[in-house]
Amino acid sequence: MKPTAEYLQERFRKYNEMCFGGGLAEVPISVGRSRTYLGQCLYKRQRKLFGGEQYYDFRIRISAAVDLPEDQIDDILIHEMIHYSILSRGIKDTSAHGRLFRGMMSDINGRFGRHITVSHKFTPEDREKLYDTRSRAHIVSIVSLKDGRTGIKVLPADESRASLWRRRMLRTGRIASLEMHPTDDPYFNRFPCSTAQNVVFTDMGLVYKHLE
């Protein structure tokens, strides 16, 4: 499922009572489309007059870039609520996911049968769902360097720009050979498309397979 802000707000209230004794003040919860995180606890900070810091203006943001099971979404939300609980009380942990965080996480997992983890990152399977699967025209260059490495560069489907990029790359003196392949295979949507003078090193077996 892909959560809505209304769903997350209702779940916040449920887990606030269940796991935090109703001690958390409600905060804005938004749904984003980030491809770099699944959940965030956002806040502002300021230094206290006599040392230390205080945190305020809390917000929670959950990514709905991919479909996830309901239980996993709830665990991500509770993870961010633990951060919020610690920071809003002004307690200093040993690190971002330090002893206090891990203790609270283990307690909630044990008492309520949750599966909260320290890190909730996109799995390789999740990342595959993020890529644009539409056919888009590109020119893919196979770049063999003089140091023995081989990589690729995905270029816009513009022959004049691709030719200019090729000439500039050859002038660097680092190139052993360049092959240029027009393609509309969606596999190449996962790579940056530009005329910057750089190369991506990836699984060349997959590259050749998608260029067949």
PDB file of C-alpha atoms in Angstrom:
ATOM      1  CA  MET A   1       0.000   0.000   0.000  1.00  0.00           C
ATOM      2  CA  LYS A   2       0.941   3.650  -0.327  1.00  0.00           C
ATOM      3  CA  PRO A   3      -0.036   5.552   2.827  1.00  0.00           C
ATOM      4  CA  THR A   4      -1.933   8.813   2.977  1.00  0.00           C
ATOM      5  CA  ALA A   5      -1.353  11.575   5.511  1.00  0.00           C
ATOM      6  CA  GLU A   6      -4.762  10.749   7.030  1.00  0.00           C
ATOM      7  CA  TYR A   7      -3.816   7.078   7.463  1.00  0.00           C
ATOM      8  CA  LEU A   8      -0.504   7.999   9.109  1.00  0.00           C
ATOM      9  CA  GLN A   9      -2.143  10.524  11.448  1.00  0.00           C
ATOM     10  CA  GLU A  10      -4.645   7.878  12.593  1.00  0.00           C
ATOM     11  CA  ARG A  11      -1.823   5.371  13.118  1.00  0.00           C
ATOM     12  CA  PHE A  12       0.186   7.979  15.005  1.00  0.00           C
ATOM     13  CA  ARG A  13      -2.674   8.336  17.488  1.00  0.00           C
ATOM     14  CA  LYS A  14      -3.012   4.568  17.814  1.00  0.00           C
ATOM     15  CA  TYR A  15       0.685   3.937  18.487  1.00  0.00           C
ATOM     16  CA  ASN A  16       1.005   7.022  20.658  1.00  0.00           C
ATOM     17  CA  GLU A  17      -1.486   5.468  23.072  1.00  0.00           C
ATOM     18  CA  MET A  18      -0.235   1.920  22.666  1.00  0.00           C
ATOM     19  CA  CYS A  19       3.545   2.394  22.734  1.00  0.00           C
ATOM     20  CA  PHE A  20       4.159   5.835  24.256  1.00  0.00           C
ATOM     21  CA  GLY A  21       1.381   6.107  26.843  1.00  0.00           C
ATOM     22  CA  GLY A  22      -0.217   8.989  24.967  1.00  0.00           C
ATOM     23  CA  GLY A  23       2.723  11.200  25.854  1.00  0.00           C
ATOM     24  CA  LEU A  24       3.513  12.548  22.393  1.00  0.00           C
ATOM     25  CA  ALA A  25       1.961  15.784  21.207  1.00  0.00           C
ATOM     26  CA  GLU A  26       0.531  15.462  17.707  1.00  0.00           C
ATOM     27  CA  VAL A  27       2.779  16.678  14.916  1.00  0.00           C
ATOM     28  CA  PRO A  28       2.218  17.289  11.198  1.00  0.00           C
ATOM     29  CA  ILE A  29       2.745  14.124   9.154  1.00  0.00           C
ATOM     30  CA  SER A  30       3.258  14.369   5.410  1.00  0.00           C
ATOM     31  CA  VAL A  31       3.714  11.889   2.593  1.00  0.00           C
ATOM     32  CA  GLY A  32       6.501  12.423   0.082  1.00  0.00           C
ATOM     33  CA  ARG A  33       7.962  10.725  -2.957  1.00  0.00           C
ATOM     34  CA  SER A  34      11.580  10.580  -1.864  1.00  0.00           C
ATOM     35  CA  ARG A  35      13.764   7.883  -3.357  1.00  0.00           C
ATOM     36  CA  THR A  36      16.494   8.327  -0.743  1.00  0.00           C
ATOM     37  CA  TYR A  37      14.630   7.665   2.522  1.00  0.00           C
ATOM     38  CA  LEU A  38      11.560   5.839   3.799  1.00  0.00           C
ATOM     39  CA  GLY A  39      10.961   7.969   6.887  1.00  0.00           C
ATOM     40  CA  GLN A  40      12.252  11.135   8.534  1.00  0.00           C
ATOM     41  CA  CYS A  41      11.721  12.921  11.814  1.00  0.00           C
ATOM     42  CA  LEU A  42      12.328  16.582  11.018  1.00  0.00           C
ATOM     43  CA  TYR A  43      12.839  19.381  13.521  1.00  0.00           C
ATOM     44  CA  LYS A  44      14.513  22.697  14.169  1.00  0.00           C
ATOM     45  CA  ARG A  45      17.127  23.280  16.841  1.00  0.00           C
ATOM     46  CA  GLN A  46      18.505  26.203  18.739  1.00  0.00           C
ATOM     47  CA  ARG A  47      21.198  26.639  21.347  1.00  0.00           C
ATOM     48  CA  LYS A  48      20.152  27.312  24.926  1.00  0.00           C
ATOM     49  CA  LEU A  49      21.488  30.384  26.695  1.00  0.00           C
ATOM     50  CA  PHE A  50      23.553  28.368  29.166  1.00  0.00           C
ATOM     51  CA  GLY A  51      24.616  25.550  26.884  1.00  0.00           C
ATOM     52  CA  GLY A  52      22.981  22.608  25.211  1.00  0.00           C
ATOM     53  CA  GLU A  53      20.339  22.554  22.514  1.00  0.00           C
ATOM     54  CA  GLN A  54      16.587  22.385  22.349  1.00  0.00           C
ATOM     55  CA  TYR A  55      14.513  20.892  19.568  1.00  0.00           C
ATOM     56  CA  TYR A  56      11.159  22.150  18.326  1.00  0.00           C
ATOM     57  CA  ASP A  57       8.818  22.362  15.324  1.00  0.00           C
ATOM     58  CA  PHE A  58       8.743  18.591  14.824  1.00  0.00           C
ATOM     59  CA  ARG A  59       7.386  16.971  11.667  1.00  0.00           C
ATOM     60  CA  ILE A  60       7.329  13.416  10.372  1.00  0.00           C
ATOM     61  CA  ARG A  61       7.606  12.584   6.696  1.00  0.00           C
ATOM     62  CA  ILE A  62       7.046   9.145   5.167  1.00  0.00           C
ATOM     63  CA  SER A  63       7.942   8.214   1.594  1.00  0.00           C
ATOM     64  CA  ALA A  64       5.268   6.626  -0.587  1.00  0.00           C
ATOM     65  CA  ALA A  65       7.556   6.176  -3.574  1.00  0.00           C
ATOM     66  CA  VAL A  66       6.950   2.406  -3.542  1.00  0.00           C
ATOM     67  CA  ASP A  67       4.224   0.088  -2.341  1.00  0.00           C
ATOM     68  CA  LEU A  68       5.090  -1.457   1.021  1.00  0.00           C
ATOM     69  CA  PRO A  69       3.187  -3.832   3.309  1.00  0.00           C
ATOM     70  CA  GLU A  70       1.009  -2.086   5.897  1.00  0.00           C
ATOM     71  CA  ASP A  71       3.018  -3.522   8.809  1.00  0.00           C
ATOM     72  CA  GLN A  72       6.265  -2.187   7.353  1.00  0.00           C
ATOM     73  CA  ILE A  73       4.791   1.289   6.918  1.00  0.00           C
ATOM     74  CA  ASP A  74       3.612   1.228  10.531  1.00  0.00           C
ATOM     75  CA  ASP A  75       7.055   0.110  11.735  1.00  0.00           C
ATOM     76  CA  ILE A  76       8.671   2.990   9.821  1.00  0.00           C
ATOM     77  CA  LEU A  77       6.240   5.418  11.462  1.00  0.00           C
ATOM     78  CA  ILE A  78       6.946   4.042  14.954  1.00  0.00           C
ATOM     79  CA  HIS A  79      10.692   4.296  14.250  1.00  0.00           C
ATOM     80  CA  GLU A  80      10.274   8.019  13.589  1.00  0.00           C
ATOM     81  CA  MET A  81       8.029   8.363  16.660  1.00  0.00           C
ATOM     82  CA  ILE A  82      10.862   6.962  18.802  1.00  0.00           C
ATOM     83  CA  HIS A  83      13.159   9.680  17.453  1.00  0.00           C
ATOM     84  CA  TYR A  84      10.464  12.250  18.181  1.00  0.00           C
ATOM     85  CA  SER A  85       9.950  10.923  21.712  1.00  0.00           C
ATOM     86  CA  ILE A  86      13.651  11.174  22.551  1.00  0.00           C
ATOM     87  CA  LEU A  87      14.263  14.578  20.983  1.00  0.00           C
ATOM     88  CA  SER A  88      11.085  16.216  22.259  1.00  0.00           C
ATOM     89  CA  ARG A  89      12.073  15.326  25.831  1.00  0.00           C
ATOM     90  CA  GLY A  90      15.520  16.830  25.354  1.00  0.00           C
ATOM     91  CA  ILE A  91      17.274  13.556  26.156  1.00  0.00           C
ATOM     92  CA  LYS A  92      20.755  13.057  24.725  1.00  0.00           C
ATOM     93  CA  ASP A  93      21.330   9.590  23.289  1.00  0.00           C
ATOM     94  CA  THR A  94      24.746   8.072  22.596  1.00  0.00           C
ATOM     95  CA  SER A  95      24.156   8.463  18.829  1.00  0.00           C
ATOM     96  CA  ALA A  96      21.291   8.883  16.353  1.00  0.00           C
ATOM     97  CA  HIS A  97      20.353   5.245  16.946  1.00  0.00           C
ATOM     98  CA  GLY A  98      22.119   4.897  20.265  1.00  0.00           C
ATOM     99  CA  ARG A  99      21.449   2.944  23.438  1.00  0.00           C
ATOM    100  CA  LEU A 100      18.242   4.751  24.315  1.00  0.00           C
ATOM    101  CA  PHE A 101      16.791   4.420  20.826  1.00  0.00           C
ATOM    102  CA  ARG A 102      17.692   0.742  20.629  1.00  0.00           C
ATOM    103  CA  GLY A 103      16.302   0.087  24.094  1.00  0.00           C
ATOM    104  CA  MET A 104      12.958   1.692  23.227  1.00  0.00           C
ATOM    105  CA  MET A 105      12.888  -0.131  19.893  1.00  0.00           C
ATOM    106  CA  SER A 106      13.541  -3.520  21.504  1.00  0.00           C
ATOM    107  CA  ASP A 107      10.928  -2.860  24.184  1.00  0.00           C
ATOM    108  CA  ILE A 108       8.225  -1.969  21.633  1.00  0.00           C
ATOM    109  CA  ASN A 109       9.160  -4.911  19.414  1.00  0.00           C
ATOM    110  CA  GLY A 110       8.983  -7.292  22.350  1.00  0.00           C
ATOM    111  CA  ARG A 111       5.786  -5.991  23.943  1.00  0.00           C
ATOM    112  CA  PHE A 112       3.765  -5.381  20.794  1.00  0.00           C
ATOM    113  CA  GLY A 113       5.176  -7.850  18.260  1.00  0.00           C
ATOM    114  CA  ARG A 114       6.559  -5.144  15.983  1.00  0.00           C
ATOM    115  CA  HIS A 115       9.570  -5.498  13.688  1.00  0.00           C
ATOM    116  CA  ILE A 116      11.128  -2.043  13.923  1.00  0.00           C
ATOM    117  CA  THR A 117      14.740  -1.891  12.766  1.00  0.00           C
ATOM    118  CA  VAL A 118      17.552   0.619  13.261  1.00  0.00           C
ATOM    119  CA  SER A 119      17.780   1.265   9.539  1.00  0.00           C
ATOM    120  CA  HIS A 120      14.864   1.270   7.128  1.00  0.00           C
ATOM    121  CA  LYS A 121      16.368   1.591   3.682  1.00  0.00           C
ATOM    122  CA  PHE A 122      15.022   0.651   0.290  1.00  0.00           C
ATOM    123  CA  THR A 123      15.755  -2.982  -0.517  1.00  0.00           C
ATOM    124  CA  PRO A 124      17.142  -3.833  -3.974  1.00  0.00           C
ATOM    125  CA  GLU A 125      13.633  -5.031  -4.856  1.00  0.00           C
ATOM    126  CA  ASP A 126      12.140  -1.712  -3.697  1.00  0.00           C
ATOM    127  CA  ARG A 127      14.688   0.231  -5.748  1.00  0.00           C
ATOM    128  CA  GLU A 128      13.736  -1.672  -8.883  1.00  0.00           C
ATOM    129  CA  LYS A 129      10.194  -0.337  -8.430  1.00  0.00           C
ATOM    130  CA  LEU A 130      11.513   3.240  -8.373  1.00  0.00           C
ATOM    131  CA  TYR A 131      12.983   3.240 -11.840  1.00  0.00           C
ATOM    132  CA  ASP A 132      11.122   4.725 -14.773  1.00  0.00           C
ATOM    133  CA  THR A 133       9.933   1.789 -16.903  1.00  0.00           C
ATOM    134  CA  ARG A 134       8.878   3.855 -19.903  1.00  0.00           C
ATOM    135  CA  SER A 135      10.800   3.530 -23.161  1.00  0.00           C
ATOM    136  CA  ARG A 136      13.029   6.578 -23.564  1.00  0.00           C
ATOM    137  CA  ALA A 137      15.545   7.174 -26.326  1.00  0.00           C
ATOM    138  CA  HIS A 138      19.181   7.413 -25.239  1.00  0.00           C
ATOM    139  CA  ILE A 139      22.621   7.009 -26.679  1.00  0.00           C
ATOM    140  CA  VAL A 140      24.683   4.684 -24.496  1.00  0.00           C
ATOM    141  CA  SER A 141      28.444   4.862 -24.758  1.00  0.00           C
ATOM    142  CA  ILE A 142      30.611   1.922 -23.729  1.00  0.00           C
ATOM    143  CA  VAL A 143      33.763   3.559 -22.389  1.00  0.00           C
ATOM    144  CA  SER A 144      36.988   1.564 -22.133  1.00  0.00           C
ATOM    145  CA  LEU A 145      39.678   3.370 -20.157  1.00  0.00           C
ATOM    146  CA  LYS A 146      43.411   2.971 -20.572  1.00  0.00           C
ATOM    147  CA  ASP A 147      43.660   1.761 -16.968  1.00  0.00           C
ATOM    148  CA  GLY A 148      41.668  -1.349 -17.956  1.00  0.00           C
ATOM    149  CA  ARG A 149      38.282  -0.386 -16.548  1.00  0.00           C
ATOM    150  CA  THR A 150      35.102  -0.323 -18.620  1.00  0.00           C
ATOM    151  CA  GLY A 151      31.993   1.681 -17.836  1.00  0.00           C
ATOM    152  CA  ILE A 152      29.087   3.420 -19.497  1.00  0.00           C
ATOM    153  CA  LYS A 153      27.770   6.894 -20.093  1.00  0.00           C
ATOM    154  CA  VAL A 154      24.093   7.504 -20.866  1.00  0.00           C
ATOM    155  CA  LEU A 155      23.676  10.476 -23.197  1.00  0.00           C
ATOM    156  CA  PRO A 156      20.640  12.353 -24.545  1.00  0.00           C
ATOM    157  CA  ALA A 157      19.359  11.029 -27.885  1.00  0.00           C
ATOM    158  CA  ASP A 158      20.922  13.946 -29.736  1.00  0.00           C
ATOM    159  CA  GLU A 159      23.642  12.927 -32.165  1.00  0.00           C
ATOM    160  CA  SER A 160      25.324  16.340 -32.278  1.00  0.00           C
ATOM    161  CA  ARG A 161      25.584  16.566 -28.483  1.00  0.00           C
ATOM    162  CA  ALA A 162      26.739  12.949 -28.264  1.00  0.00           C
ATOM    163  CA  SER A 163      29.422  13.597 -30.899  1.00  0.00           C
ATOM    164  CA  LEU A 164      30.643  16.675 -29.032  1.00  0.00           C
ATOM    165  CA  TRP A 165      30.794  14.647 -25.797  1.00  0.00           C
ATOM    166  CA  ARG A 166      32.759  11.913 -27.608  1.00  0.00           C
ATOM    167  CA  ARG A 167      35.352  14.380 -28.935  1.00  0.00           C
ATOM    168  CA  ARG A 168      35.813  15.946 -25.514  1.00  0.00           C
ATOM    169  CA  MET A 169      36.234  12.560 -23.838  1.00  0.00           C
ATOM    170  CA  LEU A 170      38.827  11.433 -26.379  1.00  0.00           C
ATOM    171  CA  ARG A 171      40.822  14.622 -25.754  1.00  0.00           C
ATOM    172  CA  THR A 172      41.239  13.681 -22.079  1.00  0.00           C
ATOM    173  CA  GLY A 173      43.866  11.096 -23.023  1.00  0.00           C
ATOM    174  CA  ARG A 174      42.295   8.500 -20.678  1.00  0.00           C
ATOM    175  CA  ILE A 175      40.150   6.697 -23.238  1.00  0.00           C
ATOM    176  CA  ALA A 176      41.167   3.471 -24.975  1.00  0.00           C
ATOM    177  CA  SER A 177      37.946   3.162 -26.984  1.00  0.00           C
ATOM    178  CA  LEU A 178      34.360   4.440 -27.164  1.00  0.00           C
ATOM    179  CA  GLU A 179      31.338   2.656 -28.594  1.00  0.00           C
ATOM    180  CA  MET A 180      28.054   4.491 -29.175  1.00  0.00           C
ATOM    181  CA  HIS A 181      24.744   2.597 -29.067  1.00  0.00           C
ATOM    182  CA  PRO A 182      21.304   4.160 -29.618  1.00  0.00           C
ATOM    183  CA  THR A 183      18.659   2.432 -27.455  1.00  0.00           C
ATOM    184  CA  ASP A 184      15.235   2.941 -25.916  1.00  0.00           C
ATOM    185  CA  ASP A 185      15.570   0.133 -23.357  1.00  0.00           C
ATOM    186  CA  PRO A 186      14.037   1.317 -20.018  1.00  0.00           C
ATOM    187  CA  TYR A 187      16.956  -0.309 -18.142  1.00  0.00           C
ATOM    188  CA  PHE A 188      19.086   2.748 -18.905  1.00  0.00           C
ATOM    189  CA  ASN A 189      16.621   5.125 -17.213  1.00  0.00           C
ATOM    190  CA  ARG A 190      18.289   4.247 -13.904  1.00  0.00           C
ATOM    191  CA  PHE A 191      21.513   6.002 -14.905  1.00  0.00           C
ATOM    192  CA  PRO A 192      22.085   9.787 -14.974  1.00  0.00           C
ATOM    193  CA  CYS A 193      21.564  11.150 -18.482  1.00  0.00           C
ATOM    194  CA  SER A 194      23.773  14.140 -19.334  1.00  0.00           C
ATOM    195  CA  THR A 195      26.810  15.244 -21.330  1.00  0.00           C
ATOM    196  CA  ALA A 196      29.021  15.579 -18.242  1.00  0.00           C
ATOM    197  CA  GLN A 197      32.460  14.044 -18.697  1.00  0.00           C
ATOM    198  CA  ASN A 198      32.064  11.135 -16.327  1.00  0.00           C
ATOM    199  CA  VAL A 199      31.600   7.360 -16.495  1.00  0.00           C
ATOM    200  CA  VAL A 200      29.461   4.976 -14.433  1.00  0.00           C
ATOM    201  CA  PHE A 201      30.996   1.624 -13.515  1.00  0.00           C
ATOM    202  CA  THR A 202      28.310  -1.029 -13.290  1.00  0.00           C
ATOM    203  CA  ASP A 203      27.553  -4.651 -14.175  1.00  0.00           C
ATOM    204  CA  MET A 204      28.674  -4.735 -17.797  1.00  0.00           C
ATOM    205  CA  GLY A 205      27.065  -8.128 -18.326  1.00  0.00           C
ATOM    206  CA  LEU A 206      23.653  -6.527 -17.735  1.00  0.00           C
ATOM    207  CA  VAL A 207      24.596  -3.573 -19.936  1.00  0.00           C
ATOM    208  CA  TYR A 208      25.487  -5.788 -22.901  1.00  0.00           C
ATOM    209  CA  LYS A 209      22.359  -7.872 -22.346  1.00  0.00           C
ATOM    210  CA  HIS A 210      20.146  -4.765 -22.554  1.00  0.00           C
ATOM    211  CA  LEU A 211      21.976  -3.493 -25.634  1.00  0.00           C
ATOM    212  CA  GLU A 212      21.382  -6.718 -27.574  1.00  0.00           C
TER     213      GLU A 212
END
